[in-house]
XYZ file of C-alpha atoms in Angstrom:
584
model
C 46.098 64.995 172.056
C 47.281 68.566 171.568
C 47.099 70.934 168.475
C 50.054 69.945 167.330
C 50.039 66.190 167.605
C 46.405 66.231 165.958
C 47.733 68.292 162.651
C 51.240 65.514 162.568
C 49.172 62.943 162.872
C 46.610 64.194 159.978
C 49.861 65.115 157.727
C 51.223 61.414 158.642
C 48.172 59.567 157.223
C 47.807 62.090 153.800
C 51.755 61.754 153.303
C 51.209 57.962 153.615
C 48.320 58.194 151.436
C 50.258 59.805 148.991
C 53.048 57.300 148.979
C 50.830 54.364 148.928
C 49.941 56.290 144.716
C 53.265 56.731 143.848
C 55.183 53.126 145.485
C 52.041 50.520 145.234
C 54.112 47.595 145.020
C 55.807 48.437 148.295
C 54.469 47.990 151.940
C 54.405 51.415 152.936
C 52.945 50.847 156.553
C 55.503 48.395 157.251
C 58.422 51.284 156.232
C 59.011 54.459 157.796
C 58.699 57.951 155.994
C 62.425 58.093 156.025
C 62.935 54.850 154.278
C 60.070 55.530 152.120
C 61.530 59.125 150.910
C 65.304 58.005 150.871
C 67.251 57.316 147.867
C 68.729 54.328 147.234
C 72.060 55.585 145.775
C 73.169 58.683 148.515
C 70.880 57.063 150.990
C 69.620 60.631 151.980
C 66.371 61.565 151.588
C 65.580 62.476 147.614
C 66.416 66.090 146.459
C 65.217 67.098 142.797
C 63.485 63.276 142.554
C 62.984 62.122 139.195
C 61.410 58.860 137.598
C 63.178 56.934 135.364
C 60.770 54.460 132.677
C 61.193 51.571 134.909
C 59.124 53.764 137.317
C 62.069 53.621 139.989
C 63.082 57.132 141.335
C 66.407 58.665 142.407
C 68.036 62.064 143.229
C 68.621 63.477 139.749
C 72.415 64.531 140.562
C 72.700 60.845 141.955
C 71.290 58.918 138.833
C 73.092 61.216 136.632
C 76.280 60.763 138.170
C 75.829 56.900 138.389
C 75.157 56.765 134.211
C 78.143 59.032 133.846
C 80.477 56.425 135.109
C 78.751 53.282 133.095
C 78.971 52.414 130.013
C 75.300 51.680 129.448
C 72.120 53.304 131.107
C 70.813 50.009 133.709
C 68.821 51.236 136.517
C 70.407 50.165 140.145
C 67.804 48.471 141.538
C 65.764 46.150 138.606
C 69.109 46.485 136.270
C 66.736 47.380 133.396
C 68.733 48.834 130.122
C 67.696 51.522 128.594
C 68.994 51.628 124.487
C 69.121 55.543 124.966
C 69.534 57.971 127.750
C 66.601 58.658 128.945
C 65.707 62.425 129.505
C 65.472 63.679 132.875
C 62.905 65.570 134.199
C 62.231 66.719 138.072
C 59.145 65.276 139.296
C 57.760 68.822 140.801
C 54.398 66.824 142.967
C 57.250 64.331 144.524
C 59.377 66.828 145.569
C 56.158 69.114 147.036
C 55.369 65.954 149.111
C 58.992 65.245 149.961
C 59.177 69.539 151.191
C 56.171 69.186 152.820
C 57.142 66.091 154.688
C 60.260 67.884 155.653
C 58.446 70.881 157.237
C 56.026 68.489 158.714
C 59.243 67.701 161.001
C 61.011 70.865 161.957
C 60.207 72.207 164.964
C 60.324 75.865 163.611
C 57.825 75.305 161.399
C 55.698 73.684 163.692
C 55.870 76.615 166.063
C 55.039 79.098 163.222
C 51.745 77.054 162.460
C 51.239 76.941 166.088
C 51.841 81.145 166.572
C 49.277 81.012 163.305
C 52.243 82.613 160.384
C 51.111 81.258 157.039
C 54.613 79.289 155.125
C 53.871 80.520 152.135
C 56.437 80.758 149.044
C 58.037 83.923 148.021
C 56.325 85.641 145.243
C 58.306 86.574 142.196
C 58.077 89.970 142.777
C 59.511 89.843 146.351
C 62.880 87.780 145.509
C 65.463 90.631 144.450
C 68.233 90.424 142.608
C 70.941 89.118 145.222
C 73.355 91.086 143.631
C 72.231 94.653 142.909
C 69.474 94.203 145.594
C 67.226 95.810 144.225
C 66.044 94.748 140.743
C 63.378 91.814 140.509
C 64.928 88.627 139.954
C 64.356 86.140 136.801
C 65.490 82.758 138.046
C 67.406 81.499 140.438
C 70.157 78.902 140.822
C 70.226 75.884 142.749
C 73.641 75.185 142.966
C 74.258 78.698 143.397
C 71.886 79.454 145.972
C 71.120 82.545 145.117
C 68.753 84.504 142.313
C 69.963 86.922 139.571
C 67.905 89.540 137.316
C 68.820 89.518 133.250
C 71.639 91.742 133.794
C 73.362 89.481 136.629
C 71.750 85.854 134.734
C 73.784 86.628 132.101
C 77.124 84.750 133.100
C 75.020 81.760 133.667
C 74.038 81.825 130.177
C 77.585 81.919 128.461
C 80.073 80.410 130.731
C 80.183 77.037 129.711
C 81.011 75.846 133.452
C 78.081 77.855 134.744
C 75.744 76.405 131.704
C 75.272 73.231 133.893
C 73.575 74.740 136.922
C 70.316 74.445 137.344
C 68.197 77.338 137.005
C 64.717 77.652 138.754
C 61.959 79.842 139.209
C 62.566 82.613 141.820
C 58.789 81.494 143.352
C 59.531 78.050 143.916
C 62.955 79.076 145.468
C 64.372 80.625 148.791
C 67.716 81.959 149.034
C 69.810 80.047 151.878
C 73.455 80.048 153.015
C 73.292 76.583 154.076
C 73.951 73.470 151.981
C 70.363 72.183 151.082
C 72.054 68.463 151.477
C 73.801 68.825 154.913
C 72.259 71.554 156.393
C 76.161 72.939 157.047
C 76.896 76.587 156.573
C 78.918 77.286 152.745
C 82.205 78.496 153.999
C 83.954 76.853 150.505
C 84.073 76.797 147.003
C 84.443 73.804 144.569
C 86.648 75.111 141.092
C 85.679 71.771 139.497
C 82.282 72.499 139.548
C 82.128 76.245 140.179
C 79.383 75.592 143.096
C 79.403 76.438 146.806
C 80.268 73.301 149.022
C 80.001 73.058 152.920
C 82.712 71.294 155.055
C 80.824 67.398 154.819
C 80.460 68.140 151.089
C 84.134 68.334 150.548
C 84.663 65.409 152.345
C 82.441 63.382 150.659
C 80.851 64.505 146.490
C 83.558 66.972 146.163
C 86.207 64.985 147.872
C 88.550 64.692 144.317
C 87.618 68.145 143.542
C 89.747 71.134 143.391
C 88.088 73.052 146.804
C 89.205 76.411 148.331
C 87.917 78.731 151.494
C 85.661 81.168 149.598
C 86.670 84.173 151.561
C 90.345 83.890 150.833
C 89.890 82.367 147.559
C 87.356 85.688 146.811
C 90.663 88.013 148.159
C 92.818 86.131 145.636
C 90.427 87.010 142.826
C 89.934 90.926 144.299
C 93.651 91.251 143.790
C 94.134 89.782 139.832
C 90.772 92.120 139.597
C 92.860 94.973 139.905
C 95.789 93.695 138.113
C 93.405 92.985 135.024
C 92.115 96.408 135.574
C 95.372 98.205 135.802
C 96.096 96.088 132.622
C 93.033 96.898 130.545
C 93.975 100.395 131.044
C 97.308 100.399 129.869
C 95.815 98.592 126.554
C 93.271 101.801 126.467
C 96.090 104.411 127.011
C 97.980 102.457 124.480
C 95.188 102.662 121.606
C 95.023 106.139 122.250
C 98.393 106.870 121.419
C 97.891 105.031 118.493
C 95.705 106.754 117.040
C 96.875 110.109 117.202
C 99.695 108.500 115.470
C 97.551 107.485 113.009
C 96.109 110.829 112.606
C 99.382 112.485 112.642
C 100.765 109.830 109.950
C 97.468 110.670 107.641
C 98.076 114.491 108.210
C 102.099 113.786 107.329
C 100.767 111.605 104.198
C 98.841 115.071 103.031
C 101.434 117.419 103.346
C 103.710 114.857 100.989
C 100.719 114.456 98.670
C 100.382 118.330 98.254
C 104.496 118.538 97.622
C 104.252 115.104 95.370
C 101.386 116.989 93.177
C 103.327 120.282 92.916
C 106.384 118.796 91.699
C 104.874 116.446 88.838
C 102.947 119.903 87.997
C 106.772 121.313 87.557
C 107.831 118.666 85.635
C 104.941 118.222 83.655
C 105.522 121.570 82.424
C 108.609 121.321 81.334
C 107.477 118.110 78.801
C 104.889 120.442 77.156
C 101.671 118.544 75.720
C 102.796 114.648 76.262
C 103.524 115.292 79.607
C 100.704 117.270 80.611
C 98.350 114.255 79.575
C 100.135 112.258 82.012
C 100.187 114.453 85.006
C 96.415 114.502 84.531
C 96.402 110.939 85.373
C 99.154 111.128 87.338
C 97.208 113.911 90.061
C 94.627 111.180 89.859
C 96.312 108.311 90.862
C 97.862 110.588 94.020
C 94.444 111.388 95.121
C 93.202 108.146 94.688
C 96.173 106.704 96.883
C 95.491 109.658 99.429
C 91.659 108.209 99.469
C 92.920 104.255 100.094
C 95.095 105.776 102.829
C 92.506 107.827 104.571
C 89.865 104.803 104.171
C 92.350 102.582 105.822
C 92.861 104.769 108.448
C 89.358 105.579 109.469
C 88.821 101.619 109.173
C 91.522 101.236 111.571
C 90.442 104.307 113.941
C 86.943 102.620 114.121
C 88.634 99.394 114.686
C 90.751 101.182 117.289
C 87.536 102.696 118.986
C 85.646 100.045 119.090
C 88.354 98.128 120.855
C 88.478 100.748 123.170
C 84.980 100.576 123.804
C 84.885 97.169 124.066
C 88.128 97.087 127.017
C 85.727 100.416 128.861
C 82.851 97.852 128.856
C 85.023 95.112 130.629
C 86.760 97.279 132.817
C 83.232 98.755 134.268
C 82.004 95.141 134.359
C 85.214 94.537 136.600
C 84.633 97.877 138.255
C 81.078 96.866 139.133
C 82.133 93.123 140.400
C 84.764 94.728 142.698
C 82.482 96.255 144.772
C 79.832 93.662 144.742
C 79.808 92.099 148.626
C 79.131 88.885 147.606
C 82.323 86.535 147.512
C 80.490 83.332 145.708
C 78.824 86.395 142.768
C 82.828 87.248 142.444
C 84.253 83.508 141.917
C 81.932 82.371 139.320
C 81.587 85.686 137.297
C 85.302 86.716 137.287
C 86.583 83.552 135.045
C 84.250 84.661 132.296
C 85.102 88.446 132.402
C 88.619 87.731 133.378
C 88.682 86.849 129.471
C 89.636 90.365 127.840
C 87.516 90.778 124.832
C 89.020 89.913 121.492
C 91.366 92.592 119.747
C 93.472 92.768 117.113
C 97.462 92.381 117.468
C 98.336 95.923 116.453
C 102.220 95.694 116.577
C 102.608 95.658 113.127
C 99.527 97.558 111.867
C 100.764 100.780 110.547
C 99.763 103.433 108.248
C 102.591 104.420 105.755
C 102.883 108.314 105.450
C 104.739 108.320 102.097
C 101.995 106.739 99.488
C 103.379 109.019 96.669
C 106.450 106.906 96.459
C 107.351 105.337 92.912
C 103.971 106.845 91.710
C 105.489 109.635 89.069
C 108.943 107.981 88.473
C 106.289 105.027 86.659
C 104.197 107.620 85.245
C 107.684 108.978 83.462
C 108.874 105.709 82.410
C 106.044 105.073 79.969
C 107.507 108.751 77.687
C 110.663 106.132 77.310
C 112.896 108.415 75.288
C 111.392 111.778 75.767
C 111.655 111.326 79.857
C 114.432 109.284 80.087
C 116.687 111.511 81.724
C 113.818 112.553 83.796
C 113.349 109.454 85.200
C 117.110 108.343 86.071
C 117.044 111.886 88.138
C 113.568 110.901 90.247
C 114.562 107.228 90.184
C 117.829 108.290 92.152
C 115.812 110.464 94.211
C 113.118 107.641 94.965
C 116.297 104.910 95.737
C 117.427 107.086 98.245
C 113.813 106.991 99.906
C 114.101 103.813 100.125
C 117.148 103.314 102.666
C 114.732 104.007 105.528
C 113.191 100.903 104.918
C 116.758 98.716 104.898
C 116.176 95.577 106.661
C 119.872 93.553 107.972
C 119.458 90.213 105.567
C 121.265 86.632 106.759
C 121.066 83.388 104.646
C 119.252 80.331 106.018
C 121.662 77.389 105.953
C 118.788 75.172 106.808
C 117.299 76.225 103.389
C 120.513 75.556 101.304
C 120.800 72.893 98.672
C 124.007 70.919 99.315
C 125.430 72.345 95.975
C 125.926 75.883 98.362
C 128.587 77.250 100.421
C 127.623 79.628 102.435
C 129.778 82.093 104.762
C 130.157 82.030 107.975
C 128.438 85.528 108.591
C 125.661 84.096 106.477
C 125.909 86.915 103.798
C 127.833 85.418 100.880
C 126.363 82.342 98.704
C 127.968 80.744 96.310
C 127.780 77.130 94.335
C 130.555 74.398 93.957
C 131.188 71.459 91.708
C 130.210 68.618 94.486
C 127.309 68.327 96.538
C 128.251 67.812 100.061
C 125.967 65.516 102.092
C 123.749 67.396 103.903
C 120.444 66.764 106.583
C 117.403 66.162 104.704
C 114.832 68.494 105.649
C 111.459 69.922 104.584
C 112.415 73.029 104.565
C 115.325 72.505 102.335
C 116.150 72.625 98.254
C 117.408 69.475 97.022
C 118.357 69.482 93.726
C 118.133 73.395 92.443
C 120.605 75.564 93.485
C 118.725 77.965 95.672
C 118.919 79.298 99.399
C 116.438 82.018 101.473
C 116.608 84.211 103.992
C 116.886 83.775 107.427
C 113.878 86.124 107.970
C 110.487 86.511 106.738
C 108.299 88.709 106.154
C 104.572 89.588 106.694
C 103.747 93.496 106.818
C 105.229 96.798 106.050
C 107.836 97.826 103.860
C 111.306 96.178 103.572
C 114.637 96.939 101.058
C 117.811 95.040 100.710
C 120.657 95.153 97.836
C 122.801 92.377 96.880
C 125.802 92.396 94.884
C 125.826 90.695 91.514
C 129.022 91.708 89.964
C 129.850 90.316 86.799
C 128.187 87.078 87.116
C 126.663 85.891 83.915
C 123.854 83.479 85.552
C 121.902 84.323 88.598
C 118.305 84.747 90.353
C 117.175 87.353 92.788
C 113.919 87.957 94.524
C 111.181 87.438 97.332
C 109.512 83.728 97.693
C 106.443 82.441 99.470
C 106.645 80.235 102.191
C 104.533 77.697 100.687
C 106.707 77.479 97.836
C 108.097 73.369 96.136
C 111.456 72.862 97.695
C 112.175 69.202 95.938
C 113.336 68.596 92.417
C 112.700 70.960 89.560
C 111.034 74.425 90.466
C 109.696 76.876 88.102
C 110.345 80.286 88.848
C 107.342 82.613 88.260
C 104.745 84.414 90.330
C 101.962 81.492 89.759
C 104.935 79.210 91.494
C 105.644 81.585 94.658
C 108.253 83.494 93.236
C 108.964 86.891 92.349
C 112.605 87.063 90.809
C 114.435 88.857 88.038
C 117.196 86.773 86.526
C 120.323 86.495 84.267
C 121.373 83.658 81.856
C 124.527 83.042 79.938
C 125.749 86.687 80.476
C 122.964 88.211 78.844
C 120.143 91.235 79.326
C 118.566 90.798 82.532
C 114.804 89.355 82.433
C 112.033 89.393 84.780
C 110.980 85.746 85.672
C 107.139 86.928 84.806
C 105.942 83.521 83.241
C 106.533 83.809 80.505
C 109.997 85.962 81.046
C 110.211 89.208 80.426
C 113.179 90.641 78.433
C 114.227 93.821 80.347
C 116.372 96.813 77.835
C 118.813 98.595 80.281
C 121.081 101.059 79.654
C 123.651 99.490 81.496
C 123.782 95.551 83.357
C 123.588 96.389 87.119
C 126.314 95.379 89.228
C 124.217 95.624 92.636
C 120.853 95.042 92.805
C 118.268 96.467 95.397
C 114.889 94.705 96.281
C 112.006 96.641 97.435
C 109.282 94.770 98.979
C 105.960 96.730 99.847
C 103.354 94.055 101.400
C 100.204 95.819 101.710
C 100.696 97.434 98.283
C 101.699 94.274 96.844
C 104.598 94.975 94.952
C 107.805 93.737 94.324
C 110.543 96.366 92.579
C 114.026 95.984 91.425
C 116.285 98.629 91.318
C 120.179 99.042 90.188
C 121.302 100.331 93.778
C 124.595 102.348 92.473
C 122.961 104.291 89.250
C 119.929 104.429 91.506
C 117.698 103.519 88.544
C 114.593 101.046 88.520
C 114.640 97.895 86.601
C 111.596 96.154 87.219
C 108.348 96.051 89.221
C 105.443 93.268 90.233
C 102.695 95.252 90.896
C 98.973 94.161 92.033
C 100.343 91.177 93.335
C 98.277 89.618 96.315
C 100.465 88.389 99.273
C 98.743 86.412 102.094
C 101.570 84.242 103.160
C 105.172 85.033 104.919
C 107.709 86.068 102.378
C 111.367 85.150 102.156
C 114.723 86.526 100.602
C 115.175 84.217 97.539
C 118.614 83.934 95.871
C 120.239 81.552 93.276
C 123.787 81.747 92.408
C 123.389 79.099 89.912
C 125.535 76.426 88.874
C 129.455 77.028 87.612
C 130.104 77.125 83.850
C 133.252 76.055 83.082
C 135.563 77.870 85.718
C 133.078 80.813 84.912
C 130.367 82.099 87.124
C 131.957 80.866 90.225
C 131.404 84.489 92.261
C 129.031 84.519 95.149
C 126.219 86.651 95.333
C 126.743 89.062 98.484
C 124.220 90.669 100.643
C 125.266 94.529 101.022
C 124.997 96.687 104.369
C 122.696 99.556 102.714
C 124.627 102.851 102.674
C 122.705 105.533 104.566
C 120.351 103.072 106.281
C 118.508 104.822 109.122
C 115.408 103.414 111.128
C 111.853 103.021 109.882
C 110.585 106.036 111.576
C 107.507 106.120 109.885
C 106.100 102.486 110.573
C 104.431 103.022 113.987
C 104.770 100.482 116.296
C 102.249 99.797 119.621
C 103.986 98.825 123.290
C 104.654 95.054 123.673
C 102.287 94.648 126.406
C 99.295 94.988 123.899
């Protein structure tokens, strides 16, 4: 008996040994090895065996995978029920037997015992990283085949698809190309379960599975790489722009807050002593607006930066991956940095240049008499400020109560003496009166007039989304509203809860509506004197806001005139809200 036969023959009697401890019930001598160190569910010989408490063992992936499709945890051979899941754990001495058993039979290791070269595991400190090839590796994956250092772990860590591979100790593991099942060589890739697969596995685990070639599948993936790339750039180049807008728009908002302050300080002057206590306060209040403007600016720079920062760091990750040489390294960490980071929808973000508006025309009203004609000159002057914001305002007719007719062109609203039968819908008033606008609102600054004429009852304003469309509605801030009104021909009130009586010099004929959303106001204005009526100020929006109108009901052949929305004389473009591109 040679060498060789004398050291198989010595393993064959401590393997069977060893299996005579763990299977005692069995006849081991009467079984072969194979038989003894198969599983009984993929009839291959065990990988990552585990017990289960009836003391019966099984490939972990196969018992796993049998529980997963029962309704109850039985074992397959006694059909003992378990009340719970029992938790797995891989039974490290069987599977050193079952290794050693397995090297006991290949012919290469034989003839590297024979030449006398120790098998021996890797140490730790020999594995590298098999991406950066170089750094010491931390663990290593099973179904990945390969072993990763923190930096190049960390996918498996946060992608919920990679969560489920196994990770092992780089000692205990040797990185292979070939399927540890079939011995084939991994030429594909399984999407379902974001592993490597060879040629049989597809065929037979993975045959339901979602499979591609690696190497053209890893092509594919090169090629949205740079797409995303080219993409995350444009985002960056983008944000940039922005915020030299911003900067430009804070710089603007100076230069008006230095011409804003020197022309109260002319006024002011002219009004002696009462005025002078006011543009005190009034220099104040400019400042202080100058300070909210330049806080929410930086805010939105940093915001801006850190976005920035944020798309650099995924487009280096990107950068890194495209070069990296390994195909299955690019399919299972692109999905997770394919993701771009979170950012902040900046098409409507905007930084108003003009904070001074409205700000000394309010400061006058309060001197009543003394600054009345004052205030009608820098009320006119503020009204015509406002045409830059002029939004193009169209009724909804799936708002209208049945008691409305509305115009074809959707700008004209007026009330008639029977309600026409009309589709019930959520959205719409039933019994009051009342229509909205076609479009809503959620940022920025917006300003509309509608004509009045010489109604005697009627309701103008802004409403919430959110706002009670069925039977009686009360009309008031707390409610959703913010309206002015007029009843029985009378002085115009604001619908405050409780009303406010409003003392004009004159009953406007046209009415403006100036919405400012971050601010959180809501002013009227009489849009031919070019004089302000009313304002909600310190109001609090956090929901879309609508054009709100009420002709109201016909009094006796009286009141029958429909309230019109006006073009705005003079309207130009909102140059001053910026915008970002549509690909952000």
């Amino acid at each position: 008996m040679n060498l060789f036969a004398e050291q198989f023959f010595f393993k064959y009697e401590c393997l069977k040994f060893i299996l005579c401890c763990f299977f005692p019930a069995r006849n081991v001598a009467s079984e072969p090895f194979e038989v003894q160190l198969r599983c009984c569910i993929c009839l291959d010989t065990y990988t990552d065996p585990v017990s289960i408490p009836c003391g019966h063992n099984f490939c972990l992936d196969c018992i796993e995978g049998f529980w997963d499709t029962k309704d109850q945890c039985q074992c397959p051979l006694c059909k003992e029920t378990f009340s719970r899941r029992p938790e797995l754990r891989v039974n490290r001495g069987f599977a050193d037997i079952i290794e050693i058993f397995k090297r006991s039979l290949s012919p290469a290791h034989n003839q590297e015992e024979e030449d006398g070269k120790p098998n021996q595991l890797f140490n730790a400190e020999e594995i590298p990283c098999d991406i950066c090839l170089g750094t010491k590796s931390v663990k290593s994956c099973l179904m990945c085949q390969a072993s990763y250092c923190d930096l190049h772990l960390s996918p498996h860590l946060i992608d919920p698809a990679l969560q489920k591979h196994r990770l092992t100790d780089p000692a205990t593991f040797t990185t292979s190309h070939l399927c540890r099942k079939h011995n084939k060589p991994l030429t594909k890739f399984c999407r379902t379960d974001q592993a490597p697969v060879c040629e049989e596995c597809t065929e037979r685990d993975h045959r339901c599975h979602k499979v591609v070639v690696m190497e053209k599948a890893s092509k594919r993936v090169k090629t949205h790489l740079r797409e995303t790339k080219a993409d995350i750039q444009q985002m960056i180049q983008a944000r940039l722009r922005k915020m030299e807008q911003i900067k430009n728009s804070v710089y603007i908002s100076n230069k008006i807050k230095e011409r804003e302050i020197q022309s109260s300080a002319q006024v002011c002057s002219l009004l002696v002593m009462a005025v002078e206590r006011h543009q005190a306060g009034l220099v104040e209040e400019l400042a202080e607006r100058q300070q909210v403007a330049e806080r929410r600016a930086e805010e939105l720079l940093g915001e801006l930066e850190q976005e920035i920062k944020d798309l650099q760091t995924r487009s280096s990750e990107l950068q890194h991956l495209e070069i990296t040489q390994n195909p299955l390294h690019l399919l299972q960490s692109f999905p997770s940095l394919s993701r771009l980071p979170s950012t902040r929808e900046w098409s409507e973000v905007a930084v108003h240049s003009d904070n001074c508006m409205g700000t000394v025309s309010r400061a006058v009203y309060k001197l009543v008499d003394v600054c009345q004609e004052l205030a009608d000159k820098l009320s006119a002057e503020e009204a015509d400020k406002m045409n830059q914001y002029a939004v193009d305002v169209t009724l909804d007719p799936e708002t209208a109560s049945g008691w409305l007719v509305l115009s074809p062109d959707r700008k004209k609203v007026s009330s008639q003496k029977k309600k026409d039968p009309v589709t019930e819908r959520p959205q719409r008033f039933d019994s009051c009166v009342c229509v909205l606008g076609k479009q809503s609102f959620t940022s920025g600054r917006r300003y509309w007039e509608i004509q009045v004429g010489d109604k005697t009852d009627w309701d103008l304003g802004v409403a919430r989304e959110s706002i009670n469309r069925k039977g009686a509605i009360s009309v008031r801030p707390d409610s959703g509203f913010w309206a002015i009104c007029r009843r029985k021909g009378g002085s115009l009130s604001a619908c405050a809860g409780p009303s406010v009586t409003l003392q004009l010099q004159e009953t406007p004929k046209k009415v403006g509506v100036f919405l400012d959303y971050e601010e959180g106001s809501v002013s009227f204005y009489n849009a031919e004197a070019k004089t302000h009526i009313y304002t909600y100020s310190g109001c609090s929006f956090t929901e879309p806001l609508y054009p709100y109108l009420n002709p109201c009901v016909q009094d006796n052949g009286k009141n029958t005139a429909p309230l019109v929305i006006c073009p705005v004389e003079g309207q130009v473009s909102e140059v001053q809200d910026i915008t970002i591109e549509s690909h952000v």
